[in-house]
Amino acid sequence: MDRQVLLFIWVLSLSAVLGQISYSVPEEMAEGSVVGNIAQDLGLDVQRLTSRKARVYSGDSKEYVELNKGRGFLLVRETIDREALCGQTTPCALHLQIILDDPIEFYSVTVEITDVNDNPPAFEKSQIKFRISESAVVGSKFDLESAIDLDVGINGLQSYLLKPTDNFALKLHNQIDGSTSVEMILQKPLDREQNEHISLVLTAVDGGDPQMTGTMQIMITVLDANDNAPVFTQPVYKAAVAENSPPGTVVTTVSAADADQGPHGRIQYSIRNTLGDVRNIFEINGESGELRLVGNVDFEKARNYQVNLRASDDGGLTDSCKVIVDVIDVNDNKPVINIMSKSSVISEDIKTDTVVTIINVQDPDAGENGKVQCVINENIPFLLKSTSNSFYSLVTDSDLDRERASEYNISITCCDEGVPSLSSSVTLTLHISDVNDNAPVFERSSYEAYIVENNTPGLSIFTVKATDADWNQNARVSYILEDSSVNGVPVSSYVSVSADSGVIHAVRSFDYEHIKDFHFCVKAQDGGSPPLSSNVTVKITIQDQNDNAPQVLYPVQTSSSVVAEMVPRSADVGYLVTKVVAVDVDSGQNAWLTYKLQKATDRALFEVGLQNGEIRTIRQVTDKDAVKQRLTVVVEDNGQPSRSATVNVNVAVADSFPEVLSEFTDFTHDKEYNDNLTFYLVLALAVVSFLFITCLVVIISVKIYRWRQSRILYHSSLPVIPYYPPRYSDTLGTGTLQHVYNYEVCRTTDSRKSDCKFGRAGSQNVLIMDPSCTGTMQRIQNEKNILDEPDSPVEVRNLRLCITPIFPFFGPLLASLLQC
Ligand SMILES: *[C@@H]1O[C@H](CO)[C@@H](O)[C@H](O)[C@H]1NC(C)=O
Ligand SMILES: *[C@@H]1O[C@H](CO)[C@@H](O)[C@H](O)[C@H]1NC(C)=O
């Protein structure tokens, strides 16, 4: 339609130009297509055309157009290809002549062949390939082939398009010949690691309608460059390894990646540290990245390690990372006990809660492995106190007693809380020093010992013993005799105590008859400061020995006096002539007396009571019996061996005193005769001088005697026995025995006999003469003091005894006076 309009307009314009007709037809019209109505355009009748033999002349060129005379049209005879006809020449036209006859007329006809977009742009190759290094710089240019479009004008090649445009841009250069060259410029660096193969499509576009395109594929292979460093998967690795792990233990494995290819991506691991001994402890497998131990890790030396690792590729690019290796504690250290200060000897009187020892405990392990608990053995009076962190003090927990335990082995055991737990222990030996806190103790609460009288002075009697639980000097016991007195005499004059041994010695010979027992105290004292002591009472009992012979009290035996018992001739059988009174100061069996008749003038006349000493007649006295009878009685005690005494008893068998006197003068005549002459002189003086005093004494005595006459005498008192012990000194130096000790007064009684008769016997016709009587008033006084019955007849007799020396010859006379 458009073409027709265009044609119309163009024809109109041609009509002005005579003889010149132009037509324009597009190329490629089908055969028979109308090019133009030439008849009309020429203003000719169709019939005329035929008639005028109208014809088309196209020279030597191919006849693309023919004339249809019937219709008057120019028709396409053969399809016209503009590109073949004209190539790139424009405009492209066919020049024809229409020739008419009759008249010959000549018309030029130009048929312009207009282009039709019947050719797409075309590339020579459908694909081109590039190999570009990824390191190619931005701006690098790459020549591309141009495309060719046979069409011309608007239908020719117009532009190029490149897709995608991520990395490259197109740049077109117009050539002088009007063609265009195409370049591809790198706009964004390539990255093989991202995109190794890039496929681009270059499209050439013409301007026809419809538009036609031609494409070419650009295949780009990106070549690797070492543009990527190795990269560790983590910048910091954490690992843990137990201490004391054997060499070869894999600690951890690190890994690095390199995006590059080939050698550029081949990674080697290495340790980068130069610090410390890391290299001596760790090694890394360069290929696998395994970090292993080669040395020993000790938690106590280093709790962690930082291993710096490097990964490098063959291109020399590197990365680094850290491996923090924590060393895990293993309970491999025993607690270490240090004794900071200690006392190895403490006093037993130390106060409770006194610090004895301070210890310090260290365990280099960590956590539970280093937590230490300390204990001490049980059942000892000590306590372990935790004072501050890792310090302990050992204190006394209760009172100590060296006597119970003088030494303690205190073992301190410290355990950590690791699993398994490790422990160590230390033993302290603590000596307890003695304090004098124990007094000596006697083995017995009291002692009693026996000693037989008449011992040798210095005899050891027995031993007291005290023990002291303390030690050494504090237990050294000395024995001391406590001062006291026995019967007014210091006890040290009786006994002494050996200070060291406790042996008690008799200082003197004891006499049972003087002292039967006595008490004293012995003190045991230790050597402590101050000393402690204790006492014990010792009782010493003296045992009797038969050391005293019986003593005949009556009848009194003197060498100078004659005592005679009178027996009337009328006496019956059993007449009690007299009684032999004897005593024995010993006691017991030793004082058990028996009386026997040893000799007698007439054995048939008298007998002696075995037990009582009574002399009795055993038959009727006859006139034939001699006046003077002499009996010898032996008194024996029952001791072992027995001791005895004899007494002569003179018996006068007579009815009157003169008869007796005449008979008995010869009793003493033999002995007294030599003294007679001198004695008569003395006697005369004595009579004058003492008559008065004598009479006075006698009268008083008689009075007392008579007053007591009726009383029955049960006991007889015995005379004083003076005793003069030898002089002894304290052989042990402990006492004060530097005196001479006189006697003790001892009285024994002998009451087993019927002594009641003694008084009577003494009161009978007795003549006493005793020149040996040397007693004094003092002595009488002593006697009085010890007599139970000071007014007994014995006293009277003693008075008589004292008188007799003064009047040895008048004794019998005075005696008879007394009887009056
Ligand atoms: C303490 O130990 C020592 C030495 O081992 C030993 O001789 C002593 O008998 C022990 N003492 C005690 C009270 O166990
Ligand atoms: C020992 O006896 C003496 C005298 O009898 C007394 O004074 C003293 O206190 C006693 N000592 C002891 C420890 O019994």
XYZ file of C-alpha atoms in Angstrom, residues 87-558:
472
model
C 25.780 -5.610 -4.448
C 26.373 -2.843 -2.014
C 25.749 -0.197 -4.654
C 22.878 2.029 -4.050
C 20.542 2.976 -5.418
C 20.086 -0.042 -7.551
C 18.023 0.448 -10.692
C 17.136 -1.276 -13.915
C 17.204 0.932 -16.951
C 14.679 -0.048 -19.660
C 13.507 1.469 -22.844
C 10.047 1.158 -24.085
C 10.096 1.400 -27.712
C 6.938 2.124 -29.723
C 6.431 2.093 -33.352
C 4.134 4.116 -35.388
C 5.615 6.516 -34.455
C 8.546 5.343 -33.065
C 8.711 6.607 -29.663
C 11.239 6.032 -27.117
C 10.629 6.098 -23.518
C 13.119 5.458 -20.816
C 11.875 3.594 -17.901
C 13.901 3.300 -14.741
C 12.914 0.617 -12.352
C 14.506 1.162 -9.068
C 14.932 -1.944 -7.040
C 14.519 -1.134 -3.416
C 16.210 -3.210 -0.760
C 14.279 -5.642 1.195
C 15.781 -6.917 4.478
C 16.271 -10.356 3.320
C 19.727 -10.956 4.696
C 20.644 -11.247 8.370
C 23.966 -10.116 9.641
C 26.270 -13.061 9.645
C 29.500 -13.962 11.386
C 32.063 -15.891 9.700
C 32.385 -18.328 12.613
C 29.697 -19.257 14.920
C 32.108 -19.617 17.799
C 35.389 -18.252 18.818
C 37.529 -19.187 21.819
C 39.734 -17.187 24.083
C 42.111 -18.225 26.875
C 42.520 -15.367 29.237
C 44.471 -15.401 32.462
C 42.556 -14.397 35.465
C 45.259 -11.994 36.203
C 44.414 -9.999 33.025
C 44.095 -6.393 33.918
C 41.017 -4.377 33.526
C 41.021 -2.645 30.180
C 42.572 -5.505 28.300
C 41.207 -5.627 24.747
C 40.204 -8.611 22.755
C 39.426 -8.325 19.018
C 36.267 -9.835 17.814
C 35.272 -10.572 14.242
C 32.800 -8.305 12.622
C 29.615 -9.572 11.168
C 28.497 -8.969 7.574
C 25.021 -7.992 6.430
C 24.436 -8.052 2.710
C 21.589 -5.702 2.985
C 22.214 -2.113 2.703
C 21.030 0.928 4.353
C 18.837 0.477 7.185
C 18.707 -3.144 6.514
C 22.445 -3.390 6.896
C 24.384 -4.134 10.040
C 23.544 -1.697 12.680
C 25.006 -2.724 16.007
C 26.352 -5.458 18.238
C 25.221 -6.741 21.548
C 27.321 -8.756 23.990
C 25.736 -10.812 26.695
C 26.306 -11.218 29.559
C 28.188 -8.133 30.317
C 29.592 -9.149 33.717
C 33.192 -8.894 32.866
C 33.375 -7.511 29.369
C 32.081 -4.553 27.477
C 31.988 -4.004 23.715
C 33.711 -1.236 21.986
C 33.016 -0.481 18.301
C 35.406 1.307 16.072
C 34.222 2.737 12.750
C 36.719 2.047 10.097
C 37.564 4.355 7.301
C 35.872 2.067 4.851
C 32.678 2.430 6.725
C 32.899 -0.909 8.326
C 32.975 -1.370 12.050
C 35.491 -3.305 14.099
C 34.402 -4.831 17.353
C 36.509 -5.125 20.529
C 35.796 -6.735 23.826
C 37.254 -4.905 26.801
C 37.797 -6.462 30.282
C 35.888 -4.372 32.657
C 35.955 -6.528 35.749
C 38.784 -8.874 36.673
C 38.235 -12.464 35.941
C 38.303 -15.001 38.718
C 38.994 -18.483 37.776
C 38.007 -19.644 41.132
C 34.611 -18.149 40.594
C 34.089 -18.833 36.997
C 36.516 -20.802 35.054
C 34.576 -20.912 31.790
C 32.719 -17.935 30.519
C 30.424 -18.109 27.559
C 29.432 -14.892 25.870
C 27.135 -14.320 22.938
C 27.890 -11.558 20.503
C 24.825 -10.525 18.541
C 24.946 -8.418 15.427
C 21.778 -6.542 14.694
C 20.566 -4.926 11.453
C 17.985 -2.183 11.161
C 15.430 -3.946 9.069
C 11.945 -4.584 9.852
C 11.658 -7.186 11.042
C 15.008 -6.957 12.443
C 17.409 -9.715 11.756
C 20.318 -10.793 13.888
C 23.320 -12.950 13.731
C 25.128 -14.388 16.704
C 28.485 -15.716 17.600
C 29.470 -17.529 20.748
C 32.583 -16.489 22.561
C 34.028 -19.140 24.754
C 36.494 -17.843 27.356
C 38.616 -20.144 29.415
C 39.985 -18.331 32.459
C 43.483 -19.345 33.172
C 44.559 -19.738 36.840
C 46.847 -17.316 38.495
C 48.092 -17.607 42.074
C 45.776 -15.016 43.236
C 44.469 -16.883 46.225
C 46.367 -17.362 49.416
C 45.694 -20.414 51.484
C 43.058 -19.759 54.096
C 42.773 -21.591 57.339
C 39.352 -22.770 58.234
C 39.604 -20.989 61.546
C 41.818 -18.168 62.577
C 42.183 -19.691 66.000
C 42.012 -23.336 66.842
C 41.538 -24.542 70.316
C 42.856 -27.837 71.461
C 43.583 -29.531 74.701
C 46.068 -32.155 75.589
C 46.609 -33.934 78.839
C 49.949 -33.370 80.376
C 52.433 -36.185 80.144
C 50.826 -37.389 76.918
C 53.334 -39.428 75.014
C 55.078 -37.961 72.023
C 53.121 -38.608 68.895
C 49.815 -37.692 70.408
C 47.758 -35.777 67.887
C 46.765 -32.526 69.414
C 44.567 -31.273 66.643
C 44.424 -31.066 62.902
C 44.363 -27.757 61.169
C 43.270 -27.272 57.645
C 43.696 -24.509 55.162
C 42.191 -24.218 51.729
C 43.586 -22.554 48.637
C 41.204 -21.749 45.855
C 43.964 -21.872 43.326
C 44.751 -24.773 41.193
C 47.658 -26.999 40.932
C 50.793 -25.833 42.541
C 49.096 -22.628 43.418
C 46.731 -24.578 45.518
C 49.215 -27.009 47.040
C 49.480 -26.193 50.751
C 52.340 -26.815 53.108
C 51.866 -26.324 56.848
C 54.615 -25.202 59.099
C 55.174 -23.836 62.562
C 55.940 -20.218 62.593
C 56.840 -19.682 66.197
C 60.295 -18.903 67.100
C 59.349 -18.137 70.603
C 60.065 -20.459 73.442
C 60.367 -24.134 73.031
C 57.234 -24.637 71.034
C 59.187 -26.294 68.285
C 60.606 -28.743 70.792
C 57.176 -29.726 71.874
C 55.042 -29.625 68.783
C 55.492 -30.631 65.224
C 53.113 -30.337 62.349
C 52.700 -32.638 59.496
C 53.285 -30.353 56.528
C 50.894 -32.257 54.341
C 48.060 -33.221 56.606
C 48.073 -30.417 59.105
C 48.193 -32.785 62.066
C 49.706 -31.102 65.070
C 51.475 -33.673 67.181
C 53.477 -33.705 70.359
C 57.142 -34.391 70.130
C 58.119 -33.254 73.549
C 56.717 -33.426 77.015
C 54.008 -31.114 78.144
C 53.902 -30.366 81.822
C 50.980 -28.527 83.215
C 53.052 -27.320 86.061
C 55.466 -25.642 83.688
C 53.102 -24.228 81.127
C 49.387 -24.321 81.213
C 48.919 -23.489 77.612
C 50.824 -23.015 74.441
C 50.184 -20.859 71.478
C 51.376 -22.453 68.316
C 51.462 -20.183 65.333
C 51.006 -22.063 62.100
C 51.574 -21.047 58.565
C 50.054 -22.486 55.476
C 51.785 -21.630 52.248
C 51.120 -22.571 48.662
C 53.734 -23.083 46.048
C 53.205 -19.627 44.813
C 54.429 -18.300 48.067
C 51.163 -17.046 49.393
C 50.544 -17.784 53.015
C 48.044 -17.645 55.779
C 48.546 -18.108 59.450
C 46.538 -19.231 62.328
C 46.949 -19.838 66.011
C 46.421 -23.025 67.861
C 45.826 -22.488 71.532
C 46.714 -25.717 73.232
C 45.481 -25.983 76.739
C 47.345 -28.437 78.858
C 44.979 -30.495 80.930
C 46.171 -31.128 84.390
C 46.798 -34.679 85.396
C 47.247 -35.501 89.034
C 50.911 -36.257 88.675
C 52.263 -34.334 91.619
C 52.150 -35.457 95.169
C 51.525 -32.849 97.781
C 54.812 -31.604 99.127
C 54.962 -31.126 102.864
C 57.402 -28.560 104.132
C 57.988 -28.212 107.813
C 58.285 -24.526 108.402
C 59.162 -24.728 112.040
C 58.948 -27.367 114.632
C 59.810 -28.069 118.181
C 61.040 -31.549 118.744
C 60.823 -31.380 122.482
C 57.924 -29.919 124.362
C 57.274 -29.759 128.012
C 54.531 -31.898 129.409
C 52.973 -28.917 131.135
C 52.505 -27.117 127.865
C 49.133 -25.461 127.536
C 46.415 -26.810 125.340
C 46.275 -25.174 121.966
C 49.946 -24.424 121.793
C 51.391 -24.513 118.337
C 54.017 -27.181 118.057
C 54.751 -27.277 114.379
C 53.821 -25.314 111.310
C 53.762 -27.043 107.989
C 53.212 -25.804 104.512
C 51.722 -28.046 101.867
C 52.116 -27.458 98.191
C 50.596 -29.345 95.314
C 51.482 -27.877 91.955
C 48.509 -29.555 90.313
C 45.462 -27.529 89.566
C 41.890 -27.713 90.688
C 40.891 -30.792 92.582
C 44.255 -32.314 91.837
C 45.873 -29.575 93.808
C 43.380 -29.375 96.603
C 45.026 -30.882 99.614
C 43.630 -32.160 102.850
C 45.912 -33.083 105.686
C 45.203 -35.358 108.601
C 47.199 -36.737 111.467
C 46.985 -40.108 113.059
C 44.304 -40.573 115.599
C 44.326 -41.002 119.323
C 47.016 -38.514 119.977
C 46.481 -35.312 121.859
C 47.265 -33.163 118.907
C 45.173 -31.393 116.362
C 46.026 -30.226 112.908
C 44.536 -26.851 112.213
C 44.414 -25.258 108.844
C 45.534 -21.747 109.483
C 45.582 -20.250 106.075
C 45.760 -21.453 102.571
C 48.186 -24.366 102.519
C 49.450 -23.688 106.014
C 48.670 -25.955 108.868
C 49.616 -25.747 112.462
C 49.888 -28.678 114.755
C 48.577 -27.730 118.161
C 48.196 -29.602 121.388
C 44.653 -30.688 121.903
C 44.703 -31.796 125.474
C 47.065 -32.016 128.374
C 50.168 -34.019 127.880
C 51.586 -36.394 130.362
C 55.096 -37.589 129.867
C 54.434 -40.399 132.248
C 51.736 -41.728 129.944
C 53.512 -41.102 126.674
C 56.938 -39.648 126.486
C 57.131 -39.567 122.758
C 54.703 -39.142 119.941
C 55.210 -40.109 116.379
C 52.864 -37.786 114.608
C 52.398 -38.713 111.030
C 50.898 -36.017 108.895
C 49.325 -37.323 105.748
C 48.267 -34.992 102.990
C 46.100 -36.176 100.104
C 44.975 -34.270 97.113
C 41.528 -34.696 95.712
C 42.552 -35.939 92.332
C 41.427 -39.265 90.984
C 43.338 -41.269 91.846
C 44.439 -39.270 94.789
C 48.096 -38.825 95.553
C 49.367 -38.432 99.020
C 52.503 -37.956 100.962
C 53.209 -38.039 104.603
C 55.805 -37.013 107.068
C 56.381 -38.254 110.574
C 57.367 -35.925 113.338
C 58.800 -37.346 116.469
C 57.906 -35.217 119.398
C 59.543 -35.801 122.710
C 57.791 -34.741 125.832
C 60.128 -33.363 128.409
C 59.572 -34.087 131.995
C 58.143 -31.749 134.544
C 58.223 -32.653 138.166
C 54.534 -33.314 138.458
C 54.583 -36.606 140.251
C 55.451 -37.009 143.846
C 57.251 -40.165 144.862
C 54.835 -42.853 145.880
C 55.659 -45.432 148.457
C 54.951 -48.938 147.509
C 52.810 -49.338 150.545
C 50.718 -46.934 152.484
C 52.441 -47.873 155.663
C 55.195 -50.163 156.676
C 55.579 -52.400 159.598
C 58.791 -54.134 160.400
C 60.017 -56.377 163.117
C 63.373 -56.474 164.690
C 64.579 -58.788 167.331
C 66.014 -56.979 170.287
C 69.675 -56.926 171.004
C 70.392 -56.372 167.386
C 73.783 -55.184 166.373
C 73.780 -51.443 165.856
C 73.770 -50.536 162.196
C 71.713 -53.551 161.257
C 69.527 -52.849 158.313
C 65.998 -53.521 159.306
C 64.252 -53.298 156.007
C 63.851 -51.073 153.039
C 61.210 -48.585 152.142
C 60.810 -47.900 148.512
C 59.118 -45.132 146.713
C 58.887 -44.694 143.008
C 58.510 -41.521 141.100
C 56.892 -41.580 137.715
C 58.882 -38.617 136.525
C 62.131 -38.860 134.754
C 65.737 -38.529 135.629
C 66.388 -35.918 138.270
C 62.701 -35.471 138.860
C 62.456 -39.144 139.654
C 65.536 -39.405 141.812
C 64.076 -40.238 145.154
C 65.837 -39.448 148.389
C 64.611 -40.815 151.648
C 64.606 -38.573 154.616
C 63.782 -39.450 158.133
C 61.189 -37.043 159.391
C 62.023 -35.522 162.697
C 59.905 -36.794 165.488
C 60.532 -38.058 168.889
C 59.983 -41.351 170.522
C 59.566 -41.094 174.239
C 61.130 -37.688 174.106
C 64.166 -38.795 172.202
C 64.644 -37.849 168.583
C 63.804 -40.743 166.366
C 67.079 -40.352 164.615
C 68.725 -41.891 167.617
C 66.830 -45.070 166.915
C 66.938 -45.450 163.209
C 68.532 -43.875 160.251
C 67.428 -43.993 156.647
C 69.790 -44.342 153.804
C 68.966 -41.425 151.598
C 69.682 -43.273 148.390
C 68.468 -46.739 149.020
C 65.734 -46.265 151.593
C 67.323 -48.892 153.757
C 66.405 -48.340 157.365
C 69.150 -49.103 159.790
C 68.925 -49.530 163.447
C 71.163 -46.980 165.011
C 71.324 -48.784 168.285
C 70.620 -52.049 169.853
C 67.017 -52.202 170.879
C 65.820 -53.583 174.101
C 62.377 -54.985 174.089
C 62.153 -54.413 177.746
C 62.496 -50.713 177.148
C 60.565 -50.142 174.016
C 58.271 -52.440 172.222
C 57.468 -50.463 169.161
C 57.680 -46.998 167.770
C 56.537 -45.052 164.762
C 58.271 -42.646 162.581
C 57.807 -41.033 159.253
C 59.993 -41.376 156.222
C 59.708 -38.783 153.587
C 60.510 -39.580 149.997
C 61.490 -36.526 148.071
C 62.381 -36.275 144.458
C 65.097 -34.136 142.948
C 62.807 -31.830 141.048
C 62.639 -28.153 141.506
C 60.611 -27.583 143.507
C 60.840 -31.071 144.933
C 57.757 -33.132 145.626
C 57.524 -35.491 148.482
C 55.312 -37.908 150.255
C 55.317 -39.517 153.620
C 54.915 -42.952 154.893
C 54.547 -44.135 158.411
C 56.833 -46.879 159.510
C 56.113 -48.884 162.562
C 58.894 -50.881 163.999
C 58.018 -53.569 166.423
C 60.767 -54.946 168.574
C 60.577 -58.607 169.276
C 61.499 -60.089 172.525
C 64.487 -62.259 173.096
C 65.099 -64.277 176.117
C 67.824 -62.033 177.287
C 66.791 -61.651 180.867
C 67.045 -64.304 183.458
C 64.311 -64.474 185.989
C 64.909 -62.189 188.863
C 64.017 -63.320 192.240
C 62.286 -60.614 194.121
C 61.623 -62.560 197.209
C 63.233 -63.780 199.231
C 65.848 -61.118 198.752
C 69.254 -62.604 198.166
C 72.131 -60.824 199.602
